[in-house]
Tab-separated table of C-alpha atoms in Angstrom:
chain	number	residue	atom	x	y	z
A	1	MET	CA	114.345	92.750	127.407
A	2	ARG	CA	117.973	91.507	126.516
A	3	ILE	CA	120.421	93.872	124.820
A	4	GLU	CA	123.441	91.735	123.732
A	5	ALA	CA	126.985	93.323	122.664
A	6	LEU	CA	125.356	96.806	121.780
A	7	THR	CA	127.983	99.256	120.384
A	8	VAL	CA	127.079	102.619	119.333
A	9	VAL	CA	129.294	105.056	117.248
A	10	ASP	CA	128.865	108.748	116.011
A	11	ASP	CA	129.959	110.506	112.855
A	12	ASN	CA	133.755	110.155	113.915
A	13	LYS	CA	133.831	106.878	115.160
A	14	ASN	CA	133.938	107.462	118.620
A	15	LYS	CA	132.064	104.984	120.830
A	16	ILE	CA	129.274	106.375	122.776
A	17	LEU	CA	128.035	102.854	123.991
A	18	ASP	CA	130.521	100.040	124.061
A	19	ASN	CA	129.768	96.817	124.163
A	20	ILE	CA	126.588	96.736	126.295
A	21	ASN	CA	125.164	93.844	127.574
A	22	LEU	CA	122.038	93.921	129.861
A	23	ASP	CA	119.172	91.321	130.833
A	24	VAL	CA	116.202	92.981	131.982
A	25	GLN	CA	113.853	90.852	133.843
A	26	GLU	CA	110.006	90.980	133.113
A	27	GLY	CA	108.406	93.251	135.767
A	28	SER	CA	111.317	94.475	137.245
A	29	ILE	CA	112.483	98.151	137.550
A	30	VAL	CA	116.157	98.900	136.714
A	31	ALA	CA	117.940	102.208	137.435
A	32	ILE	CA	120.549	103.181	134.781
A	33	VAL	CA	123.062	105.576	136.542
A	34	GLY	CA	126.043	107.686	135.240
A	35	GLU	CA	127.409	111.288	135.028
A	36	SER	CA	126.328	113.410	131.834
A	37	GLY	CA	127.967	112.286	128.809
A	38	SER	CA	128.033	108.626	129.860
A	39	GLY	CA	125.674	107.551	127.354
A	40	LYS	CA	122.449	106.543	129.192
A	41	THR	CA	120.372	108.544	127.198
A	42	THR	CA	121.739	107.073	123.938
A	43	LEU	CA	120.638	103.925	125.458
A	44	ALA	CA	117.302	104.923	126.091
A	45	ASN	CA	117.155	106.175	122.441
A	46	VAL	CA	118.135	103.101	121.239
A	47	ILE	CA	115.716	100.926	122.816
A	48	LEU	CA	112.769	103.846	121.871
A	49	GLY	CA	113.999	103.859	118.007
A	50	THR	CA	114.481	107.388	118.132
A	51	LEU	CA	118.457	107.348	117.901
A	52	PRO	CA	119.468	110.771	116.430
A	53	SER	CA	120.642	110.667	112.915
A	54	MET	CA	124.391	111.093	113.559
A	55	LEU	CA	124.618	108.143	115.790
A	56	LYS	CA	124.823	104.692	114.382
A	57	ILE	CA	124.558	101.375	115.945
A	58	GLU	CA	127.306	99.586	114.870
A	59	SER	CA	126.903	95.920	116.248
A	60	GLY	CA	124.488	94.028	118.766
A	61	THR	CA	121.038	93.374	119.273
A	62	ILE	CA	118.407	94.428	121.196
A	63	VAL	CA	115.589	91.659	121.691
A	64	TYR	CA	112.307	93.003	123.180
A	65	LYS	CA	109.794	89.780	123.354
A	66	ASN	CA	110.345	88.597	120.243
A	67	HIS	CA	111.155	91.626	118.067
A	68	TYR	CA	114.807	92.720	117.551
A	69	LEU	CA	114.324	96.232	117.805
A	70	GLU	CA	117.474	97.445	115.845
A	71	ASP	CA	115.976	95.558	112.745
A	72	LEU	CA	112.258	97.270	112.962
A	73	ASP	CA	111.350	99.727	110.687
A	74	ASN	CA	109.188	102.908	111.857
A	75	LYS	CA	105.765	100.974	110.974
A	76	VAL	CA	106.379	98.470	113.535
A	77	TYR	CA	107.791	100.922	115.947
A	78	GLU	CA	104.480	103.042	115.870
A	79	LYS	CA	102.702	99.829	116.502
A	80	LEU	CA	104.698	99.255	119.480
A	81	TYR	CA	104.495	102.753	120.778
A	82	GLY	CA	101.607	103.562	123.332
A	83	SER	CA	100.587	99.895	123.767
A	84	GLU	CA	104.038	98.033	124.504
A	85	LEU	CA	106.322	100.614	124.899
A	86	THR	CA	106.264	104.220	126.093
A	87	ALA	CA	108.360	107.031	127.356
A	88	ILE	CA	108.256	109.298	130.475
A	89	PHE	CA	110.357	112.682	129.690
A	90	GLN	CA	112.513	115.192	131.624
A	91	ASN	CA	110.568	118.078	131.356
A	92	PRO	CA	106.840	117.557	132.022
A	93	SER	CA	105.750	121.103	130.634
A	94	SER	CA	107.104	120.522	127.226
A	95	CYS	CA	105.486	116.997	126.757
A	96	LEU	CA	101.947	118.249	126.438
A	97	ASN	CA	100.545	120.504	123.839
A	98	PRO	CA	100.427	124.228	125.296
A	99	ILE	CA	97.424	125.395	123.708
A	100	ILE	CA	95.126	122.454	124.027
A	101	LYS	CA	93.393	121.409	127.672
A	102	ILE	CA	94.718	118.113	129.395
A	103	GLY	CA	91.482	116.809	129.304
A	104	LYS	CA	91.190	116.496	125.454
A	105	GLN	CA	94.917	115.510	125.149
A	106	PHE	CA	94.143	112.535	127.721
A	107	VAL	CA	91.096	111.482	125.850
A	108	GLU	CA	92.503	111.399	122.600
A	109	THR	CA	95.545	109.192	123.575
A	110	ILE	CA	93.663	107.171	125.516
A	111	SER	CA	90.627	106.703	122.715
A	112	SER	CA	93.297	106.473	119.768
A	113	ASN	CA	95.019	103.602	121.864
A	114	ILE	CA	92.656	101.771	123.420
A	115	TYR	CA	89.523	102.236	121.315
A	116	VAL	CA	86.908	103.233	123.874
A	117	ASP	CA	84.189	105.997	123.650
A	118	LYS	CA	84.631	109.266	124.941
A	119	THR	CA	82.816	108.447	128.145
A	120	ASN	CA	84.649	105.787	128.804
A	121	ALA	CA	87.963	107.447	128.025
A	122	ILE	CA	87.295	110.298	130.375
A	123	SER	CA	86.512	107.639	133.533
A	124	ILE	CA	89.724	105.919	132.804
A	125	ALA	CA	91.155	109.422	132.717
A	126	LYS	CA	89.955	110.030	136.118
A	127	LYS	CA	90.624	107.032	137.558
A	128	MET	CA	94.234	107.384	136.624
A	129	LEU	CA	94.636	111.041	137.960
A	130	LYS	CA	93.280	109.642	141.388
A	131	LYS	CA	95.664	106.843	141.362
A	132	THR	CA	98.466	109.395	140.769
A	133	ASN	CA	96.997	111.278	143.822
A	134	LEU	CA	95.629	113.979	141.891
A	135	HIS	CA	92.199	114.237	143.265
A	136	ASN	CA	90.744	117.258	141.964
A	137	THR	CA	90.366	115.523	138.506
A	138	GLU	CA	87.537	117.823	137.047
A	139	LYS	CA	89.602	120.982	137.336
A	140	ILE	CA	92.855	119.104	135.990
A	141	LEU	CA	90.921	117.725	133.168
A	142	ASP	CA	89.799	121.258	132.239
A	143	SER	CA	93.050	123.085	132.402
A	144	TYR	CA	95.972	123.757	130.193
A	145	PRO	CA	99.338	122.366	130.759
A	146	PHE	CA	100.568	125.743	132.241
A	147	GLU	CA	98.060	126.007	134.896
A	148	LEU	CA	99.794	123.377	136.530
A	149	SER	CA	103.016	122.789	138.563
A	150	ARG	CA	105.686	120.777	137.127
A	151	GLY	CA	105.014	117.779	139.612
A	152	MET	CA	101.491	117.974	139.023
A	153	LEU	CA	102.353	117.880	135.376
A	154	GLN	CA	104.601	115.261	135.316
A	155	ARG	CA	102.154	113.146	137.309
A	156	VAL	CA	99.611	113.740	134.819
A	157	ASN	CA	102.123	112.650	131.967
A	158	ILE	CA	102.514	109.363	134.267
A	159	ALA	CA	99.005	108.958	134.582
A	160	ILE	CA	98.902	109.179	130.751
A	161	MET	CA	101.485	106.909	129.943
A	162	PHE	CA	100.185	104.221	132.525
A	163	ALA	CA	96.616	104.566	131.124
A	164	LEU	CA	97.818	102.952	127.702
A	165	ASN	CA	98.860	99.992	130.089
A	166	PRO	CA	102.203	99.444	128.217
A	167	THR	CA	104.735	96.593	129.317
A	168	LEU	CA	107.705	98.594	128.972
A	169	VAL	CA	108.402	101.799	130.440
A	170	ILE	CA	111.494	104.059	129.606
A	171	ALA	CA	111.720	106.950	132.259
A	172	ASP	CA	114.320	109.368	130.854
A	173	GLU	CA	115.469	111.605	134.150
A	174	PRO	CA	111.761	111.673	135.209
A	175	THR	CA	112.751	113.777	138.062
A	176	SER	CA	115.494	115.572	137.809
A	177	SER	CA	113.458	118.698	136.533
A	178	LEU	CA	111.342	118.558	139.730
A	179	ASP	CA	111.850	120.136	143.592
A	180	VAL	CA	112.545	117.394	146.535
A	181	LEU	CA	109.039	116.903	147.504
A	182	SER	CA	107.489	116.814	143.938
A	183	GLN	CA	110.297	114.008	143.226
A	184	LYS	CA	109.134	111.663	145.929
A	185	GLN	CA	105.396	112.105	145.003
A	186	VAL	CA	106.676	111.600	141.420
A	187	LEU	CA	108.795	108.424	142.281
A	188	ASP	CA	105.915	106.760	144.923
A	189	GLU	CA	103.309	106.922	142.042
A	190	MET	CA	105.469	105.481	139.451
A	191	LEU	CA	106.423	102.577	142.092
A	192	HIS	CA	102.628	102.371	142.805
A	193	LEU	CA	101.319	102.102	139.208
A	194	SER	CA	104.407	99.927	138.066
A	195	SER	CA	103.458	97.631	140.923
A	196	GLU	CA	99.973	97.296	140.105
A	197	SER	CA	100.394	96.908	136.437
A	198	LYS	CA	103.336	94.595	136.687
A	199	ASN	CA	105.180	96.439	133.478
A	200	THR	CA	109.065	96.567	133.327
A	201	MET	CA	110.637	100.160	133.931
A	202	ILE	CA	113.704	101.134	133.046
A	203	ILE	CA	114.750	104.642	134.802
A	204	ILE	CA	117.630	106.749	133.274
A	205	THR	CA	118.755	109.166	136.027
A	206	HIS	CA	122.082	110.589	137.433
A	207	SER	CA	120.905	110.708	140.877
A	208	LEU	CA	121.708	107.641	143.205
A	209	SER	CA	119.175	108.379	145.704
A	210	VAL	CA	116.360	108.275	143.011
A	211	ALA	CA	117.851	104.752	141.978
A	212	SER	CA	117.953	103.588	145.083
A	213	TYR	CA	114.641	104.515	146.030
A	214	ILE	CA	112.526	102.971	143.171
A	215	ALA	CA	114.593	100.375	141.312
A	216	ASP	CA	115.182	96.479	141.732
A	217	SER	CA	118.647	96.630	140.113
A	218	ILE	CA	121.095	99.244	139.129
A	219	VAL	CA	123.274	99.554	136.250
A	220	VAL	CA	126.181	101.993	136.337
A	221	LEU	CA	127.177	103.161	132.913
A	222	CYS	CA	130.830	105.340	132.712
A	223	LYS	CA	131.694	106.640	129.335
A	224	GLY	CA	129.853	104.109	127.411
A	225	ASN	CA	130.747	101.273	129.006
A	226	ILE	CA	128.690	99.144	132.043
A	227	VAL	CA	130.934	99.053	134.939
A	228	GLU	CA	128.325	97.517	137.688
A	229	TYR	CA	125.425	95.541	137.338
A	230	GLY	CA	123.617	94.025	139.952
A	231	ALA	CA	120.718	93.933	142.638
A	232	LYS	CA	120.381	97.416	144.447
A	233	ASN	CA	121.834	96.652	147.599
A	234	GLN	CA	124.794	94.748	146.214
A	235	VAL	CA	125.350	97.611	144.346
A	236	LEU	CA	124.697	100.184	147.066
A	237	ASN	CA	126.257	98.535	149.717
A	238	SER	CA	129.283	96.795	148.142
A	239	PRO	CA	130.432	98.876	144.877
A	240	GLN	CA	133.108	96.706	142.808
A	241	HIS	CA	134.247	99.361	140.550
A	242	GLY	CA	136.175	102.424	141.522
A	243	TYR	CA	133.696	104.779	139.678
A	244	THR	CA	130.823	103.577	141.309
A	245	GLN	CA	132.646	104.219	144.927
A	246	GLU	CA	133.147	107.547	143.719
A	247	LEU	CA	129.611	107.995	142.619
A	248	LEU	CA	128.521	106.626	146.138
A	249	SER	CA	130.506	108.996	147.892
A	250	SER	CA	129.654	111.996	146.323
A	251	ALA	CA	126.151	111.344	147.017
A	252	MET	CA	125.371	113.304	149.790
A	253	TYR	CA	122.240	111.601	151.215
A	254	LEU	CA	121.406	108.494	150.400
B	1	MET	CA	80.864	127.108	118.155
B	2	LYS	CA	77.555	129.115	116.903
B	3	LYS	CA	79.428	131.463	115.027
B	4	LEU	CA	81.095	128.594	113.085
B	5	TYR	CA	77.621	127.109	112.694
B	6	ILE	CA	75.956	130.368	111.079
B	7	LEU	CA	78.860	130.657	108.692
B	8	ILE	CA	78.272	126.969	107.641
B	9	SER	CA	74.616	128.036	107.124
B	10	ILE	CA	75.810	130.927	105.108
B	11	SER	CA	78.059	129.116	103.074
B	12	ILE	CA	75.409	126.207	102.653
B	13	PHE	CA	72.733	128.943	101.330
B	14	LEU	CA	75.287	130.158	99.111
B	15	ILE	CA	76.186	127.002	97.432
B	16	LEU	CA	72.339	125.949	97.285
B	17	LEU	CA	71.941	129.524	95.770
B	18	SER	CA	74.285	128.963	92.935
B	19	ILE	CA	72.593	125.751	92.288
B	20	VAL	CA	69.065	126.530	91.984
B	21	ALA	CA	70.196	129.930	90.335
B	22	PRO	CA	69.043	129.088	86.709
B	23	TYR	CA	65.401	128.794	88.527
B	24	LEU	CA	65.473	132.007	89.990
B	25	ALA	CA	66.978	134.196	87.528
B	26	PRO	CA	64.249	136.338	86.337
B	27	ASN	CA	65.690	136.625	82.803
B	28	ASP	CA	67.892	135.119	80.066
B	29	PRO	CA	71.729	135.927	80.948
B	30	LEU	CA	72.821	135.180	77.312
B	31	GLU	CA	69.859	137.270	75.946
B	32	ILE	CA	71.341	140.552	74.242
B	33	ASP	CA	69.058	143.730	74.417
B	34	PHE	CA	70.318	146.758	72.690
B	35	SER	CA	67.968	148.806	74.490
B	36	ARG	CA	69.552	148.137	77.385
B	37	ILE	CA	73.316	148.497	76.896
B	38	LEU	CA	74.691	150.084	79.889
B	39	ALA	CA	71.533	150.758	81.391
B	40	PRO	CA	71.468	151.985	85.003
B	41	PRO	CA	69.635	149.631	87.587
B	42	ASP	CA	65.764	150.103	88.021
B	43	GLU	CA	63.037	148.470	89.471
B	44	ILE	CA	62.543	145.770	86.918
B	45	TYR	CA	66.048	145.024	85.913
B	46	TRP	CA	67.709	145.339	89.503
B	47	LEU	CA	71.299	145.452	88.553
B	48	GLY	CA	71.201	147.222	85.321
B	49	GLY	CA	72.701	146.066	81.865
B	50	ASP	CA	75.916	145.139	80.890
B	51	HIS	CA	77.882	146.116	77.872
B	52	LEU	CA	76.126	144.121	75.276
B	53	GLY	CA	72.193	144.799	77.368
B	54	ARG	CA	72.426	141.421	78.963
B	55	TYR	CA	70.796	141.501	82.395
B	56	ILE	CA	73.601	141.684	85.210
B	57	PHE	CA	71.354	140.234	88.082
B	58	SER	CA	70.715	137.032	86.003
B	59	ARG	CA	74.493	136.606	84.710
B	60	LEU	CA	75.579	137.067	88.526
B	61	LEU	CA	73.362	134.248	89.666
B	62	HIS	CA	74.002	132.174	86.635
B	63	GLY	CA	77.532	132.478	87.056
B	64	ALA	CA	77.552	131.846	90.985
B	65	ARG	CA	77.775	128.285	90.000
B	66	ALA	CA	80.563	128.547	87.405
B	67	THR	CA	82.662	130.908	89.750
B	68	LEU	CA	82.197	128.529	93.050
B	69	ALA	CA	82.625	125.109	91.311
B	70	THR	CA	85.900	126.185	89.522
B	71	ALA	CA	87.220	127.819	92.551
B	72	PHE	CA	86.461	124.938	94.788
B	73	LEU	CA	87.605	122.215	92.400
B	74	MET	CA	91.083	124.101	91.981
B	75	ILE	CA	91.583	124.712	95.580
B	76	ALA	CA	90.839	120.948	96.232
B	77	GLY	CA	93.370	119.943	93.543
B	78	MET	CA	96.115	122.070	94.633
B	79	SER	CA	95.766	121.991	98.211
B	80	ILE	CA	95.315	117.675	98.262
B	81	LEU	CA	98.391	117.159	96.168
B	82	GLY	CA	100.441	120.154	97.786
B	83	ILE	CA	99.712	118.674	101.419
B	84	ILE	CA	100.565	115.025	100.522
B	85	MET	CA	103.767	116.147	99.029
B	86	GLY	CA	104.570	118.263	101.623
B	87	ALA	CA	103.789	115.735	104.068
B	88	VAL	CA	105.807	113.136	102.555
B	89	ALA	CA	108.884	115.392	102.347
B	90	GLY	CA	108.544	116.760	105.718
B	91	PHE	CA	108.149	113.469	107.547
B	92	ARG	CA	110.370	111.143	105.314
B	93	GLY	CA	112.999	114.115	104.927
B	94	GLY	CA	116.275	112.587	103.093
B	95	ALA	CA	116.182	111.944	99.374
B	96	SER	CA	112.244	112.162	99.073
B	97	ASP	CA	112.677	115.659	100.566
B	98	THR	CA	115.327	116.854	98.371
B	99	LEU	CA	113.376	115.174	95.065
B	100	ILE	CA	110.154	116.882	95.899
B	101	MET	CA	111.447	120.175	97.101
B	102	ARG	CA	113.720	120.438	94.149
B	103	ILE	CA	110.765	119.715	91.567
B	104	GLY	CA	108.677	122.237	93.301
B	105	ASP	CA	111.564	124.952	92.809
B	106	MET	CA	111.819	123.876	88.999
B	107	LEU	CA	107.669	124.661	88.712
B	108	LEU	CA	108.335	127.824	90.384
B	109	ALA	CA	110.970	128.975	88.312
B	110	PHE	CA	108.391	128.629	85.268
B	111	PRO	CA	106.104	131.862	84.709
B	112	GLU	CA	102.801	130.350	85.445
B	113	ILE	CA	101.242	131.752	82.514
B	114	VAL	CA	103.516	130.268	79.933
B	115	PHE	CA	103.064	127.029	81.758
B	116	VAL	CA	99.529	127.105	81.700
B	117	ILE	CA	99.241	128.295	77.983
B	118	VAL	CA	101.726	125.166	77.308
B	119	VAL	CA	99.497	122.738	79.268
B	120	VAL	CA	96.339	123.911	77.998
B	121	GLY	CA	97.641	123.757	74.192
B	122	MET	CA	98.456	120.315	74.720
B	123	LEU	CA	95.156	119.099	76.323
B	124	GLY	CA	93.038	121.480	74.602
B	125	VAL	CA	91.111	124.830	75.733
B	126	GLY	CA	88.645	124.624	78.493
B	127	ILE	CA	87.785	125.585	82.080
B	128	PHE	CA	88.836	122.038	83.328
B	129	ASN	CA	92.434	121.598	81.486
B	130	THR	CA	93.446	125.320	83.130
B	131	ILE	CA	92.447	123.949	86.652
B	132	ILE	CA	94.535	121.138	86.224
B	133	ALA	CA	97.344	123.176	84.456
B	134	LEU	CA	97.197	125.449	87.599
B	135	SER	CA	97.095	122.674	89.959
B	136	LEU	CA	100.106	121.340	88.812
B	137	ILE	CA	101.935	124.511	89.391
B	138	TRP	CA	100.516	125.966	92.567
B	139	TRP	CA	100.636	122.651	94.504
B	140	VAL	CA	104.200	123.911	95.317
B	141	LYS	CA	102.962	126.603	97.618
B	142	TYR	CA	100.962	124.290	99.938
B	143	SER	CA	103.933	121.629	99.879
B	144	ARG	CA	106.301	124.377	101.088
B	145	ILE	CA	103.786	125.433	103.822
B	146	THR	CA	103.072	121.796	104.984
B	147	ARG	CA	106.809	120.555	105.054
B	148	VAL	CA	107.907	123.372	107.119
B	149	LEU	CA	104.938	123.059	109.602
B	150	VAL	CA	105.640	119.721	109.774
B	151	LYS	CA	109.474	120.169	110.226
B	152	LYS	CA	108.513	123.084	112.861
B	153	GLU	CA	106.092	120.629	114.650
B	154	LEU	CA	108.366	117.339	114.881
B	155	SER	CA	110.925	119.269	116.768
B	156	ASN	CA	108.499	119.869	119.547
B	157	ASN	CA	108.940	117.858	122.570
B	158	TYR	CA	105.200	117.127	122.970
B	159	ILE	CA	105.160	115.805	119.523
B	160	HIS	CA	107.897	113.432	120.481
B	161	ALA	CA	105.740	112.517	123.535
B	162	ALA	CA	102.936	111.930	121.537
B	163	ARG	CA	104.392	109.587	119.199
B	164	MET	CA	105.894	107.836	122.199
B	165	SER	CA	102.260	107.412	123.380
B	166	GLY	CA	101.204	106.108	120.003
B	167	ALA	CA	100.142	108.816	118.050
B	168	SER	CA	100.589	107.983	114.193
B	169	ASP	CA	102.044	110.591	111.211
B	170	THR	CA	98.599	110.903	110.128
B	171	ARG	CA	97.207	111.773	113.601
B	172	ILE	CA	100.035	114.342	114.017
B	173	LEU	CA	99.213	115.634	110.490
B	174	ILE	CA	95.550	116.401	111.179
B	175	ARG	CA	96.075	117.157	114.544
B	176	TYR	CA	98.730	120.245	114.408
B	177	ILE	CA	99.158	120.932	110.745
B	178	MET	CA	95.697	120.946	109.241
B	179	PRO	CA	94.226	123.880	111.438
B	180	VAL	CA	96.981	125.968	110.020
B	181	LEU	CA	96.608	124.690	106.618
B	182	ILE	CA	92.816	125.359	106.646
B	183	VAL	CA	93.135	128.819	107.141
B	184	GLN	CA	95.665	128.995	104.453
B	185	VAL	CA	93.113	127.193	102.287
B	186	CYS	CA	90.393	129.444	103.056
B	187	LEU	CA	92.526	132.099	102.590
B	188	ASN	CA	93.401	131.636	99.038
B	189	ILE	CA	89.850	130.867	97.860
B	190	GLY	CA	89.631	134.944	96.829
B	191	THR	CA	93.132	134.625	95.440
B	192	ILE	CA	91.869	131.802	93.279
B	193	ILE	CA	88.554	133.326	92.116
B	194	ILE	CA	90.416	136.497	90.799
B	195	ALA	CA	93.123	134.109	89.239
B	196	LEU	CA	90.714	132.304	87.416
B	197	ALA	CA	89.053	135.450	86.216
B	198	GLY	CA	92.355	136.566	84.715
B	199	PHE	CA	92.868	133.377	82.744
B	200	SER	CA	89.207	133.437	81.544
B	201	PHE	CA	90.051	136.849	80.266
B	202	LEU	CA	93.227	135.485	78.329
B	203	GLY	CA	90.338	133.052	76.880
B	204	LEU	CA	91.773	129.825	79.012
B	205	GLY	CA	88.916	129.766	81.537
B	206	VAL	CA	85.382	129.747	81.378
B	207	GLN	CA	84.574	130.593	77.700
B	208	PRO	CA	82.168	133.560	76.817
B	209	PRO	CA	79.119	134.295	76.536
B	210	ALA	CA	78.861	131.829	79.520
B	211	PRO	CA	78.465	134.079	82.684
B	212	GLU	CA	81.167	133.954	85.339
B	213	TRP	CA	82.285	136.735	87.835
B	214	GLY	CA	85.621	136.977	86.856
B	215	ASN	CA	84.589	136.902	83.271
B	216	MET	CA	82.143	139.614	83.997
B	217	LEU	CA	84.804	141.895	85.864
B	218	SER	CA	87.335	141.621	83.092
B	219	GLU	CA	84.874	142.097	80.255
B	220	SER	CA	83.651	145.453	82.064
B	221	ARG	CA	86.990	146.946	82.789
B	222	ILE	CA	86.881	149.360	79.957
B	223	TYR	CA	83.447	151.023	81.240
B	224	ILE	CA	84.803	151.494	84.553
B	225	GLN	CA	84.343	155.393	84.266
B	226	THR	CA	80.769	155.479	82.022
B	227	ALA	CA	78.893	152.472	83.785
B	228	PRO	CA	80.574	151.337	86.888
B	229	HIS	CA	77.918	149.281	88.196
B	230	LEU	CA	79.410	146.956	85.415
B	231	MET	CA	82.294	146.248	87.845
B	232	ILE	CA	80.687	147.045	91.337
B	233	TYR	CA	78.234	144.113	91.307
B	234	PRO	CA	80.402	141.094	90.171
B	235	GLY	CA	82.973	142.648	91.927
B	236	LEU	CA	80.949	142.836	95.254
B	237	ALA	CA	79.978	139.409	94.867
B	238	ILE	CA	83.789	138.213	94.855
B	239	PHE	CA	84.108	140.249	97.857
B	240	LEU	CA	81.280	139.092	99.902
B	241	VAL	CA	82.786	135.157	99.057
B	242	VAL	CA	86.258	135.888	99.868
B	243	VAL	CA	85.268	137.808	103.207
B	244	LEU	CA	83.068	134.477	104.086
B	245	PHE	CA	85.587	132.236	103.795
B	246	ASN	CA	88.188	134.109	105.352
B	247	TYR	CA	85.969	134.806	108.210
B	248	PHE	CA	85.180	130.913	107.824
B	249	GLY	CA	88.688	129.825	108.031
B	250	GLU	CA	89.882	131.870	110.831
B	251	THR	CA	86.634	130.514	112.846
B	252	LEU	CA	87.417	127.165	111.984
B	253	ARG	CA	91.059	127.807	113.151
B	254	ASP	CA	90.322	128.833	116.503
B	255	MET	CA	87.960	125.948	117.117
B	256	LEU	CA	90.692	123.305	116.142
B	257	THR	CA	93.543	124.631	117.774
B	258	ALA	CA	92.639	126.690	121.100
B	259	LYS	CA	90.238	124.413	122.675
């Protein structure tokens, strides 16, 4: 995936993202790091085609495989979702319908995308849950979302999204609402699953420790500009830009 | 689940009953017998005679077909039109939303009786033209409910997540919007039977002497004090159908949502 000279403006012509150039290798994990308001989520929205109506792409292109994402209409996007492109969100408990059992949602998501019958869908669901280290699969599939902890729910979400075998996963702050222990578990499962399915992953996070744990390369965003982009070790060990140094020194443990 | 099956079988039984009614009815529903005018129920004529001495039991059986058919046709017409319009307005938003909703506002500003009289005046008198006219004005109600539900659901995070995992607009409509609407549709069947009865009374619906429950109710209105059974039986029939479909709708909703 390639982003070229992308500029996004709001109603008052303030630049939210300013001339972003980014080349993401297929199969790699890229972390986008930055403080609140640096444009991380806007970047994710641009890629996902869910830019809020008050923001506009002023210039630039996003090339994904052979699609020019900024020109796509909703119909084509709808086809991409699930099979090619999918997302994991910050708040796991809001991502599942609260009044439908997890199993039913899981099965419906699988069978509407991969066209398998119900028994096959259930076995896929169980396999995916086991891969995310949730071994009590019967019980989880028979629960409502509120019966599980947030860490477990996020792992269920990850299991659902990876069951679709997407080629590009956008994870918007996947661990920020979790406690430290679940954070590590969730990151481990994401690493494990993406190395298995070889898909490209873009992780939006404000935590450098998350980025250093999971990513191959790190992008540092500051006020809509990319101030640093490089391999993980390079960015962490010899930061070039003052802002990165500031971020690094403010992170307590790495 | 079991409850739903029972309700479905009752409904199917009712519909079958209305279809075979002409063969079941003990006597001709149009035959006038002056000796039985306002006659109370007895063992031969189970539900008594009406103000022209016609047999109420036969008329009830024959009327079931007209009553149910018109009510279903009406509800299908207005709900399909309304749901499509509302879904377009809700999902698309913007100009199409404004256009559809303003057309809806315009239609709501018309008194419905005047609108129906005008449309029926142009198309000719008959129950089908009344149904067309009423559908043209009452879809607004459904489109508004649909639009609001769509907008509300679209703001939920789990809908966003469902989209990202490949759910289409149609799937979202069926999964999240239809369960609520089906209840509305079932609850509305009663209102529609009564409303169509009102239009029959004005001469815009089922034409007398053909039996229809609403028609029977309005024809016997003036005898409420002297011969209340004229109103009680058709009223009871409407009441039972309405209760049945309300219950049906609620059971269906419980099944479709909390599962």
